């Protein structure tokens, strides 16, 4: 008879909170307010989301610039079976999205209603924002809830303040 | 500065499997540690330095690598280090340490058991915690974005990608340690359903439990321990920005730079062992390295046929060295990668004499 192999659940947690600083913080604060910012790189190009140091010269970057919340799909991948905790629990696309005014694309999810034909390289998408947090709301902020991935009802300074992107109405 | 000659003199690896549930990491490593020492004809008393590569995120507990040190046996006290990187980077650390002259023999091991968790989700934890980490965008999805960018740019086709998968599995038929092998038809592969489109399952490395060990020796010790040492003639690693959007994903600037600094172009190589966990990444690497058509690429089958995370890069070094020591090759290049979409790349040029 084969020996029984013992198993036990092992829940790994990293319950840290961080201070995001003037660059990442500016991006997250803008999201909470419902707009998107990037940062001007050493060569004048606009990097979105903003990075603290120039990717090529390593100099500290400081000039925050606003970009649009809509743009063009640079590349995309179709997820027929989403994994746990991903932004959508039904078939969706990951995309590299170059927002208008940005020179680099950012990664986010695109909801085409489950239809892979709803996205293509070069197609236009726009952010689907969560609503602003009402005054007096006691919804937990990120990192405070017991659940490491709490459902986010409102914008609170988090990449998922943009719930996902959707195809731009033509 | 005159660099000290350091060579790979012995190599051992596990029979890679989807899941080795009956073995813990120590049990997985012990037989191949013995095998690698025996291959060099030495006992552990000859080892001046031990360096390992692994990830606590796979084991699911902090400092798990300290526990795994029991496989070697750290008593009486030993000189030891660890990198939270593929074992290829542990080789780099040992090589640097050996340049200082105090270490003549070093033992490197690396291991990864992906089976207890979901490796796609585990690898998402290496992403930045603000922009990508909270999306739980997984390793296959990011590779799929890279593949689409390359396909759109005309850098390669889905047929090219499937051919890489078929060639890898064909090559792995002569590798008894491989997890996947066999003759497969490119048309059959392409007829299979999409996985994370544009990637098919055959474009992705399998999920693997496995480990590997390499013994390094310097100068006269290398000649003593091995009839034909695989001398490290150049070793270099380069890192691209972590901001994915700032990179050109259709090429590999860091691989090209590492190749230049490792002196790859000085002479042709007979063998290239490339650590490409996705088919399109092998195509990107071949181009970045400027490999001629007659170079034997991944005669072992590569990571597409066995991908023990944290050890798959070290295995490339071992496989390349093995071909030099056996006389099948005179000059080889081994490559290891880390991070999403080939973010980090290490190259090691090996020669026999």
Coordinates of C-alpha atoms in Angstrom, one line a residue:
Chain A
X1 CA 0.0 0.0 0.0
X2 CA 1.3 3.4 -0.9
X3 CA 2.2 5.6 2.1
X4 CA -0.2 8.4 2.8
X5 CA 1.3 11.8 1.9
X6 CA 0.3 14.4 4.5
X7 CA -0.7 17.8 3.3
X8 CA -1.5 21.1 5.2
X9 CA -2.6 24.5 3.9
X10 CA 0.0 27.2 3.9
X11 CA -1.3 30.7 3.5
X12 CA 1.5 33.2 2.7
X13 CA 0.9 36.8 3.6
X14 CA 3.0 39.9 3.2
X15 CA 1.0 42.4 5.3
X16 CA 3.3 45.4 4.6
X17 CA 2.1 48.9 4.0
X18 CA 4.3 51.3 2.0
X19 CA 4.8 55.0 1.5
X20 CA 4.6 55.6 -2.2
X21 CA 6.6 58.8 -2.5
X22 CA 6.3 61.8 -4.8
X23 CA 6.2 59.9 -8.2
X24 CA 4.2 56.7 -7.6
X25 CA 2.1 58.7 -5.1
X26 CA 1.3 61.3 -7.7
X27 CA 0.1 58.6 -10.1
X28 CA -2.1 56.9 -7.4
X29 CA -3.5 60.2 -6.1
X30 CA -4.4 61.2 -9.7
X31 CA -6.2 57.9 -10.2
X32 CA -8.2 58.6 -7.0
X33 CA -9.2 61.9 -8.6
X34 CA -10.1 60.2 -11.8
X35 CA -7.2 61.1 -14.2
X36 CA -3.9 59.7 -15.3
X37 CA -0.4 61.1 -15.1
X38 CA 3.0 60.1 -16.4
X39 CA 6.5 61.6 -16.0
X40 CA 8.8 63.3 -18.4
X41 CA 11.9 61.2 -19.1
X42 CA 15.4 62.6 -19.7
X43 CA 14.8 62.5 -23.5
X44 CA 11.5 64.4 -23.1
X45 CA 9.3 61.3 -23.7
X46 CA 6.4 60.7 -21.3
X47 CA 6.5 57.4 -19.4
X48 CA 3.2 56.1 -18.1
X49 CA 2.9 54.9 -15.3
X50 CA 5.6 57.2 -14.0
X51 CA 8.9 55.9 -12.9
X52 CA 11.2 57.5 -10.3
X53 CA 14.4 57.2 -12.3
X54 CA 15.0 57.4 -16.0
X55 CA 15.1 53.8 -17.4
X56 CA 18.2 54.6 -19.5
X57 CA 20.1 57.4 -17.8
X58 CA 19.1 56.6 -14.2
X59 CA 18.6 60.3 -13.4
X60 CA 15.9 61.2 -10.9
X61 CA 12.7 62.3 -12.7
X62 CA 10.3 64.9 -11.3
X63 CA 8.1 66.5 -14.1
X64 CA 4.7 65.0 -13.7
X65 CA 2.4 65.4 -16.8
X66 CA -1.2 64.6 -17.3
X67 CA -2.2 62.2 -20.1
X68 CA -5.5 61.0 -21.4
X69 CA -7.5 58.1 -20.0
X70 CA -7.9 56.6 -23.5
X71 CA -5.4 55.3 -26.0
X72 CA -4.3 52.7 -28.4
X73 CA -3.7 48.9 -27.9
X74 CA 0.0 48.2 -28.7
X75 CA -0.2 44.5 -27.9
X76 CA -2.7 42.2 -26.3
X77 CA -3.3 38.7 -25.1
X78 CA -6.5 36.8 -24.7
X79 CA -7.3 35.2 -21.4
X80 CA -10.0 32.5 -21.9
X81 CA -9.6 31.3 -18.3
X82 CA -8.8 34.1 -15.8
X83 CA -6.7 33.3 -12.8
X84 CA -7.7 34.1 -9.2
X85 CA -7.5 37.8 -8.3
X86 CA -7.2 39.1 -11.9
X87 CA -9.3 42.1 -12.7
X88 CA -12.1 40.2 -14.4
X89 CA -13.5 36.8 -13.7
X90 CA -14.7 36.2 -17.2
X91 CA -12.7 36.0 -20.5
X92 CA -10.8 39.3 -21.1
X93 CA -7.7 40.7 -22.7
X94 CA -4.5 41.9 -21.2
X95 CA -3.2 44.8 -23.2
X96 CA -0.3 47.1 -23.5
X97 CA -2.1 50.4 -23.9
X98 CA -0.4 53.6 -25.0
X99 CA -2.5 56.4 -23.6
X100 CA -2.9 59.6 -25.7
X101 CA 0.0 61.9 -24.6
X102 CA 2.1 59.0 -23.4
X103 CA 5.2 57.5 -25.2
X104 CA 5.2 54.2 -23.4
X105 CA 2.4 51.7 -23.0
X106 CA 1.0 50.5 -19.7
X107 CA -0.4 47.1 -18.8
X108 CA -4.1 46.7 -17.9
X109 CA -7.1 44.5 -18.5
X110 CA -9.6 45.2 -21.4
X111 CA -13.2 44.0 -21.1
X112 CA -14.7 43.3 -24.5
X113 CA -17.7 41.5 -23.1
X114 CA -16.0 38.2 -23.5
X115 CA -15.4 38.6 -27.3
X116 CA -11.8 38.3 -28.5
X117 CA -12.9 40.0 -31.7
X118 CA -13.5 43.2 -29.7
X119 CA -9.8 44.0 -29.5
X120 CA -6.9 44.2 -31.9
X121 CA -3.6 45.8 -32.2
X122 CA -4.2 49.5 -32.9
X123 CA -7.7 49.5 -31.6
X124 CA -8.8 52.2 -29.2
X125 CA -9.7 51.7 -25.6
X126 CA -10.8 54.0 -22.7
X127 CA -10.7 53.6 -19.0
X128 CA -13.7 52.4 -17.1
X129 CA -13.4 54.2 -13.8
X130 CA -14.7 53.2 -10.4
X131 CA -16.9 55.9 -8.8
X132 CA -15.3 58.4 -6.4
X133 CA -15.5 57.5 -2.7
X134 CA -18.5 59.2 -1.1
X135 CA -17.8 61.5 1.9
X136 CA -18.2 59.5 5.1
X137 CA -17.7 56.1 3.4
X138 CA -16.1 53.6 5.7
X139 CA -15.0 51.2 2.9
X140 CA -11.6 49.8 3.9
X141 CA -8.6 51.1 2.1
X142 CA -6.0 48.9 0.5
X143 CA -3.8 47.0 2.9
X144 CA -6.2 47.5 5.8
X145 CA -8.7 44.8 5.2
X146 CA -8.3 41.2 6.2
X147 CA -8.7 40.1 2.6
X148 CA -5.5 40.8 0.7
X149 CA -7.6 41.5 -2.4
X150 CA -10.7 43.3 -1.1
X151 CA -13.4 44.2 -3.6
X152 CA -12.9 47.8 -4.5
X153 CA -16.1 49.7 -4.7
X154 CA -14.6 53.2 -5.0
X155 CA -11.5 55.0 -6.2
X156 CA -9.0 55.0 -3.4
X157 CA -5.5 55.6 -5.0
X158 CA -4.9 52.2 -6.5
X159 CA -4.2 50.8 -10.0
X160 CA -7.6 49.2 -10.0
X161 CA -9.3 52.6 -9.6
X162 CA -9.4 51.9 -13.3
X163 CA -11.5 48.8 -13.1
X164 CA -10.4 47.9 -16.6
X165 CA -10.3 49.4 -20.1
X166 CA -13.2 49.0 -22.6
X167 CA -13.3 49.5 -26.4
X168 CA -13.9 53.1 -27.2
X169 CA -17.4 53.7 -28.7
X170 CA -16.9 54.3 -32.4
Chain B
X1 CA 43.8 42.6 -14.4
X2 CA 44.5 39.0 -15.3
X3 CA 41.4 36.9 -14.5
X4 CA 41.8 33.6 -12.8
X5 CA 40.8 30.6 -14.9
X6 CA 37.7 29.0 -13.5
X7 CA 36.0 25.9 -15.1
X8 CA 32.9 23.8 -14.7
X9 CA 34.2 20.4 -13.8
X10 CA 31.1 18.5 -12.8
X11 CA 27.3 18.6 -13.3
X12 CA 24.4 16.7 -12.1
X13 CA 20.6 17.1 -12.4
X14 CA 17.4 15.4 -11.3
X15 CA 15.0 13.6 -13.5
X16 CA 12.6 16.5 -13.9
X17 CA 9.0 15.8 -13.2
X18 CA 5.7 17.7 -13.1
X19 CA 5.5 17.0 -9.3
X20 CA 7.8 15.2 -6.9
X21 CA 5.3 15.2 -4.0
X22 CA 7.1 12.4 -2.1
X23 CA 10.4 14.4 -1.9
X24 CA 11.2 17.6 -0.1
X25 CA 13.9 19.9 -1.4
X26 CA 16.6 18.4 0.7
X27 CA 15.7 14.9 -0.4
X28 CA 15.6 16.0 -4.0
X29 CA 19.1 17.5 -3.8
X30 CA 21.0 14.9 -1.8
X31 CA 21.5 12.3 -4.5
X32 CA 22.6 14.9 -7.1
X33 CA 25.0 16.6 -4.6
X34 CA 26.7 13.2 -4.2
X35 CA 26.6 12.6 -7.9
X36 CA 28.2 16.0 -8.7
X37 CA 30.9 15.5 -6.1
X38 CA 31.6 12.0 -7.3
X39 CA 31.8 13.3 -10.9
X40 CA 34.7 15.5 -9.7
X41 CA 36.1 12.7 -7.7
X42 CA 36.1 14.7 -4.4
X43 CA 34.4 14.6 -1.1
X44 CA 32.7 17.7 0.4
X45 CA 35.9 18.4 2.4
X46 CA 37.4 19.8 -0.9
X47 CA 34.6 22.3 -1.3
X48 CA 35.8 25.8 -0.2
X49 CA 32.5 27.6 -1.0
X50 CA 28.9 26.7 -1.4
X51 CA 26.4 29.0 -3.2
X52 CA 22.8 28.2 -4.0
X53 CA 20.0 29.7 -5.9
X54 CA 16.3 29.3 -5.0
X55 CA 13.1 31.3 -4.2
X56 CA 11.3 31.3 -0.9
X57 CA 8.2 32.2 -2.9
X58 CA 8.1 28.7 -4.3
X59 CA 8.6 27.0 -0.9
X60 CA 6.1 29.4 0.6
X61 CA 8.3 30.1 3.7
X62 CA 10.9 32.7 4.5
X63 CA 14.6 31.5 4.7
X64 CA 13.6 28.1 3.3
X65 CA 17.0 28.0 1.6
X66 CA 18.7 27.8 5.1
X67 CA 16.8 24.5 5.7
X68 CA 17.9 23.2 2.3
X69 CA 21.5 23.7 3.3
X70 CA 21.1 20.4 5.2
X71 CA 21.3 18.7 1.9
X72 CA 25.0 19.6 1.8
X73 CA 25.5 19.5 5.5
X74 CA 26.8 22.7 7.0
X75 CA 28.8 21.0 9.8
X76 CA 31.7 21.5 10.5
X77 CA 30.9 25.2 9.6
X78 CA 31.2 26.0 5.8
X79 CA 31.6 29.2 3.8
X80 CA 28.2 29.6 2.1
X81 CA 26.0 32.1 0.2
X82 CA 22.6 32.2 -1.5
X83 CA 21.0 34.2 -4.2
X84 CA 17.3 34.6 -4.7
X85 CA 18.0 34.0 -8.4
X86 CA 18.5 31.2 -10.8
X87 CA 21.5 29.1 -9.9
X88 CA 23.3 30.6 -12.9
X89 CA 23.6 33.8 -10.8
X90 CA 25.1 31.7 -8.0
X91 CA 27.7 30.6 -10.4
X92 CA 28.4 34.2 -11.1
X93 CA 28.8 35.0 -7.4
X94 CA 31.1 32.0 -7.0
X95 CA 33.2 33.0 -10.0
X96 CA 33.7 36.5 -8.6
X97 CA 34.7 35.1 -5.2
X98 CA 37.1 32.7 -6.9
X99 CA 38.8 35.7 -8.6
X100 CA 39.9 36.8 -5.1
X101 CA 42.1 33.7 -4.9
X102 CA 40.9 32.1 -1.6
X103 CA 38.5 29.6 -3.2
X104 CA 39.7 26.8 -5.4
X105 CA 36.6 24.6 -5.5
X106 CA 33.0 25.8 -5.3
X107 CA 29.8 23.9 -5.3
X108 CA 26.7 25.5 -6.8
X109 CA 23.2 24.1 -6.4
X110 CA 19.7 25.3 -7.4
X111 CA 16.3 23.9 -7.0
X112 CA 12.7 24.7 -7.6
X113 CA 9.5 22.8 -6.7
X114 CA 6.7 24.6 -8.6
X115 CA 4.2 21.8 -7.9
X116 CA 2.9 23.0 -4.4
X117 CA 1.6 26.3 -5.8
X118 CA 0.4 28.0 -8.9
X119 CA 3.6 29.1 -10.6
X120 CA 1.9 31.7 -12.8
X121 CA 0.6 33.5 -9.8
X122 CA 3.8 33.0 -7.8
X123 CA 5.8 34.6 -10.6
X124 CA 3.5 37.6 -10.6
X125 CA 4.8 38.5 -7.1
X126 CA 8.2 39.4 -8.7
X127 CA 6.4 42.4 -10.4
X128 CA 6.4 45.9 -8.9
X129 CA 3.8 46.2 -6.1
X130 CA 2.0 49.3 -7.4
X131 CA 1.4 49.0 -11.2
X132 CA 1.6 45.3 -12.1
X133 CA 1.5 43.3 -8.9
X134 CA -2.0 44.3 -7.9
X135 CA -3.3 43.2 -11.3
X136 CA -2.0 39.7 -10.7
X137 CA -0.9 39.7 -14.3
X138 CA 0.8 36.3 -14.7
X139 CA 4.0 35.1 -16.4
X140 CA 2.2 33.5 -19.3
X141 CA 0.1 36.7 -20.0
X142 CA 3.2 38.9 -20.0
X143 CA 5.0 36.5 -22.4
X144 CA 1.9 36.5 -24.6
X145 CA 2.0 40.3 -24.8
X146 CA 5.7 40.0 -25.8
X147 CA 4.8 37.3 -28.4
X148 CA 2.1 39.4 -30.0
X149 CA 4.4 42.4 -30.2
X150 CA 7.0 40.3 -32.0
X151 CA 4.4 38.7 -34.3
X152 CA 2.9 42.2 -35.2
X153 CA 6.4 43.5 -35.8
X154 CA 7.1 40.6 -38.2
X155 CA 10.1 39.4 -36.1
X156 CA 8.7 35.8 -36.2
X157 CA 5.6 33.8 -37.0
X158 CA 3.4 31.3 -35.0
X159 CA 4.9 28.6 -37.3
X160 CA 8.4 29.7 -36.3
X161 CA 7.3 29.4 -32.7
X162 CA 5.8 25.9 -33.1
X163 CA 9.0 24.8 -34.9
X164 CA 11.0 25.8 -31.8
X165 CA 8.7 23.6 -29.7
X166 CA 9.0 20.6 -32.0
X167 CA 12.8 20.9 -32.3
X168 CA 13.1 21.2 -28.5
X169 CA 11.1 18.0 -27.9
X170 CA 13.0 16.2 -30.7
X171 CA 16.3 17.2 -29.1
X172 CA 15.0 16.1 -25.6
X173 CA 14.6 12.6 -26.9
X174 CA 18.4 12.1 -26.2
X175 CA 18.0 13.7 -22.8
X176 CA 17.0 11.2 -20.1
X177 CA 16.4 14.0 -17.6
X178 CA 13.8 15.9 -19.7
X179 CA 10.2 16.1 -18.7
X180 CA 8.8 16.4 -22.3
X181 CA 10.2 14.8 -25.4
X182 CA 9.1 13.2 -28.6
X183 CA 8.5 13.7 -32.3
X184 CA 5.7 16.2 -32.8
X185 CA 4.3 17.7 -35.9
X186 CA 4.2 21.5 -36.3
X187 CA 0.8 21.4 -38.0
X188 CA -0.6 19.3 -35.1
X189 CA 0.8 21.7 -32.6
X190 CA -0.8 24.7 -34.4
X191 CA -4.1 22.8 -34.5
X192 CA -4.3 22.8 -30.8
X193 CA -6.5 25.3 -28.9
X194 CA -5.1 28.7 -27.8
X195 CA -3.8 28.9 -24.3
X196 CA -3.3 32.6 -23.6
X197 CA -3.5 33.7 -27.2
X198 CA -1.3 34.2 -29.2
X199 CA 0.5 31.5 -27.1
X200 CA -0.4 27.9 -27.3
X201 CA 0.5 25.4 -24.5
X202 CA 3.4 24.2 -26.7
X203 CA 4.9 27.7 -26.6
X204 CA 5.2 27.6 -22.8
X205 CA 7.7 25.7 -20.7
X206 CA 6.1 22.9 -18.6
X207 CA 5.7 23.2 -14.9
X208 CA 8.5 21.3 -13.3
X209 CA 10.0 20.2 -10.0
X210 CA 13.8 19.7 -10.2
X211 CA 17.3 20.7 -9.2
X212 CA 20.8 20.8 -10.5
X213 CA 24.4 21.0 -9.1
X214 CA 27.6 22.3 -10.7
X215 CA 31.1 22.1 -9.3
X216 CA 33.5 24.9 -10.2
X217 CA 37.3 24.7 -9.9
X218 CA 40.0 27.2 -10.5
X219 CA 43.3 26.7 -12.3
X220 CA 45.3 23.6 -11.4
X221 CA 42.4 22.2 -9.3
X222 CA 40.2 22.2 -12.4
X223 CA 42.8 20.1 -14.3
X224 CA 43.1 17.8 -11.3
X225 CA 39.4 17.2 -11.0
X226 CA 38.4 17.0 -14.7
X227 CA 40.1 15.6 -17.9
X228 CA 38.7 18.4 -20.0
X229 CA 37.4 21.3 -17.9
X230 CA 34.9 23.6 -19.4
X231 CA 36.7 26.9 -18.9
X232 CA 34.6 30.0 -18.3
X233 CA 36.1 32.5 -20.8
X234 CA 33.5 35.2 -20.3
X235 CA 30.5 35.7 -18.0
X236 CA 28.3 38.8 -17.9
X237 CA 24.7 39.7 -16.9
X238 CA 22.6 42.8 -17.8
X239 CA 19.3 44.0 -16.7
X240 CA 16.6 46.0 -18.5
X241 CA 14.2 48.5 -16.9
X242 CA 11.5 47.1 -14.8
X243 CA 9.0 49.4 -16.4
X244 CA 7.7 47.0 -19.1
X245 CA 6.5 49.7 -21.3
X246 CA 9.9 51.3 -21.5
X247 CA 11.4 48.2 -23.1
X248 CA 11.3 47.0 -26.7
X249 CA 9.9 43.6 -26.0
X250 CA 10.6 42.3 -29.6
X251 CA 14.3 42.2 -29.0
X252 CA 16.7 41.6 -26.1
X253 CA 19.1 44.5 -25.6
X254 CA 20.4 43.1 -22.4
X255 CA 21.3 39.8 -24.0
X256 CA 23.2 41.5 -26.8
X257 CA 25.1 43.6 -24.3
X258 CA 25.9 40.6 -22.1
X259 CA 27.2 38.8 -25.2
X260 CA 29.5 41.6 -26.1
X261 CA 30.9 41.8 -22.6
X262 CA 31.3 38.1 -22.4
X263 CA 33.3 38.0 -25.6
X264 CA 30.8 35.7 -27.4
X265 CA 31.6 37.1 -30.9
X266 CA 35.4 36.4 -30.7
X267 CA 35.0 32.9 -32.2
X268 CA 32.0 30.8 -33.4
X269 CA 30.3 28.5 -30.9
X270 CA 29.4 24.9 -31.5
X271 CA 26.5 24.8 -28.9
X272 CA 24.2 27.3 -27.4
X273 CA 22.1 26.4 -24.4
X274 CA 19.4 29.1 -24.2
X275 CA 17.1 29.5 -21.2
X276 CA 13.9 30.4 -23.1
X277 CA 10.7 29.4 -21.1
X278 CA 8.7 30.4 -24.2
X279 CA 9.2 29.5 -27.8
X280 CA 9.3 33.1 -29.1
X281 CA 11.9 34.0 -26.5
X282 CA 14.3 31.5 -28.1
X283 CA 13.8 33.2 -31.4
X284 CA 14.4 36.6 -29.8
X285 CA 17.6 35.3 -28.1
X286 CA 18.9 33.6 -31.2
X287 CA 18.7 36.9 -33.0
X288 CA 20.1 39.0 -30.2
X289 CA 23.1 36.6 -30.1
X290 CA 23.5 36.5 -33.9
X291 CA 23.9 32.7 -33.8
X292 CA 24.7 31.1 -37.2
X293 CA 22.4 28.4 -38.6
X294 CA 24.9 25.7 -37.9
X295 CA 25.0 26.3 -34.1
X296 CA 23.4 23.5 -32.2
X297 CA 20.7 25.3 -30.1
X298 CA 19.4 23.5 -27.0
X299 CA 20.6 20.0 -27.8
X300 CA 19.2 19.2 -24.3
X301 CA 15.7 20.3 -25.3
X302 CA 16.1 23.4 -23.2
X303 CA 13.6 24.9 -20.7
X304 CA 10.7 24.1 -23.0
X305 CA 11.2 20.4 -22.1
X306 CA 12.0 20.8 -18.4
X307 CA 11.8 24.1 -16.5
X308 CA 12.6 23.7 -12.8
X309 CA 12.3 27.4 -11.9
X310 CA 15.6 28.8 -10.3
X311 CA 17.6 25.8 -11.7
X312 CA 16.7 26.0 -15.5
X313 CA 19.5 28.6 -16.1
X314 CA 22.1 26.6 -14.1
X315 CA 21.2 23.5 -16.1
X316 CA 22.0 25.4 -19.3
X317 CA 25.5 26.0 -18.0
X318 CA 25.8 22.3 -17.0
X319 CA 24.5 21.0 -20.3
X320 CA 26.9 23.3 -22.2
X321 CA 29.8 22.3 -20.0
X322 CA 29.0 18.6 -20.3
X323 CA 29.3 18.8 -24.1
X324 CA 32.7 20.5 -23.8
X325 CA 34.0 18.0 -21.2
X326 CA 32.9 15.1 -23.4
X327 CA 34.7 16.5 -26.4
X328 CA 31.5 17.0 -28.4
X329 CA 32.0 20.8 -28.5
X330 CA 35.0 23.1 -28.2
X331 CA 33.2 26.4 -27.5
X332 CA 29.7 26.9 -26.1
X333 CA 27.5 29.6 -24.8
X334 CA 25.1 29.2 -21.9
X335 CA 22.3 31.7 -21.2
X336 CA 20.1 32.2 -18.2
X337 CA 17.2 34.6 -17.8
X338 CA 15.1 36.1 -15.0
X339 CA 12.2 38.5 -14.6
X340 CA 9.3 39.0 -17.0
X341 CA 9.8 38.9 -20.8
X342 CA 13.6 38.3 -20.6
X343 CA 14.2 41.3 -18.4
X344 CA 17.5 40.0 -17.1
X345 CA 20.0 37.9 -19.0
X346 CA 23.3 36.2 -18.1
X347 CA 25.7 34.8 -20.6
X348 CA 28.6 32.4 -20.0
X349 CA 31.1 31.5 -22.7
X350 CA 32.7 28.1 -22.1
X351 CA 35.7 26.6 -23.9
X352 CA 37.7 23.4 -23.8
X353 CA 41.4 23.3 -24.4

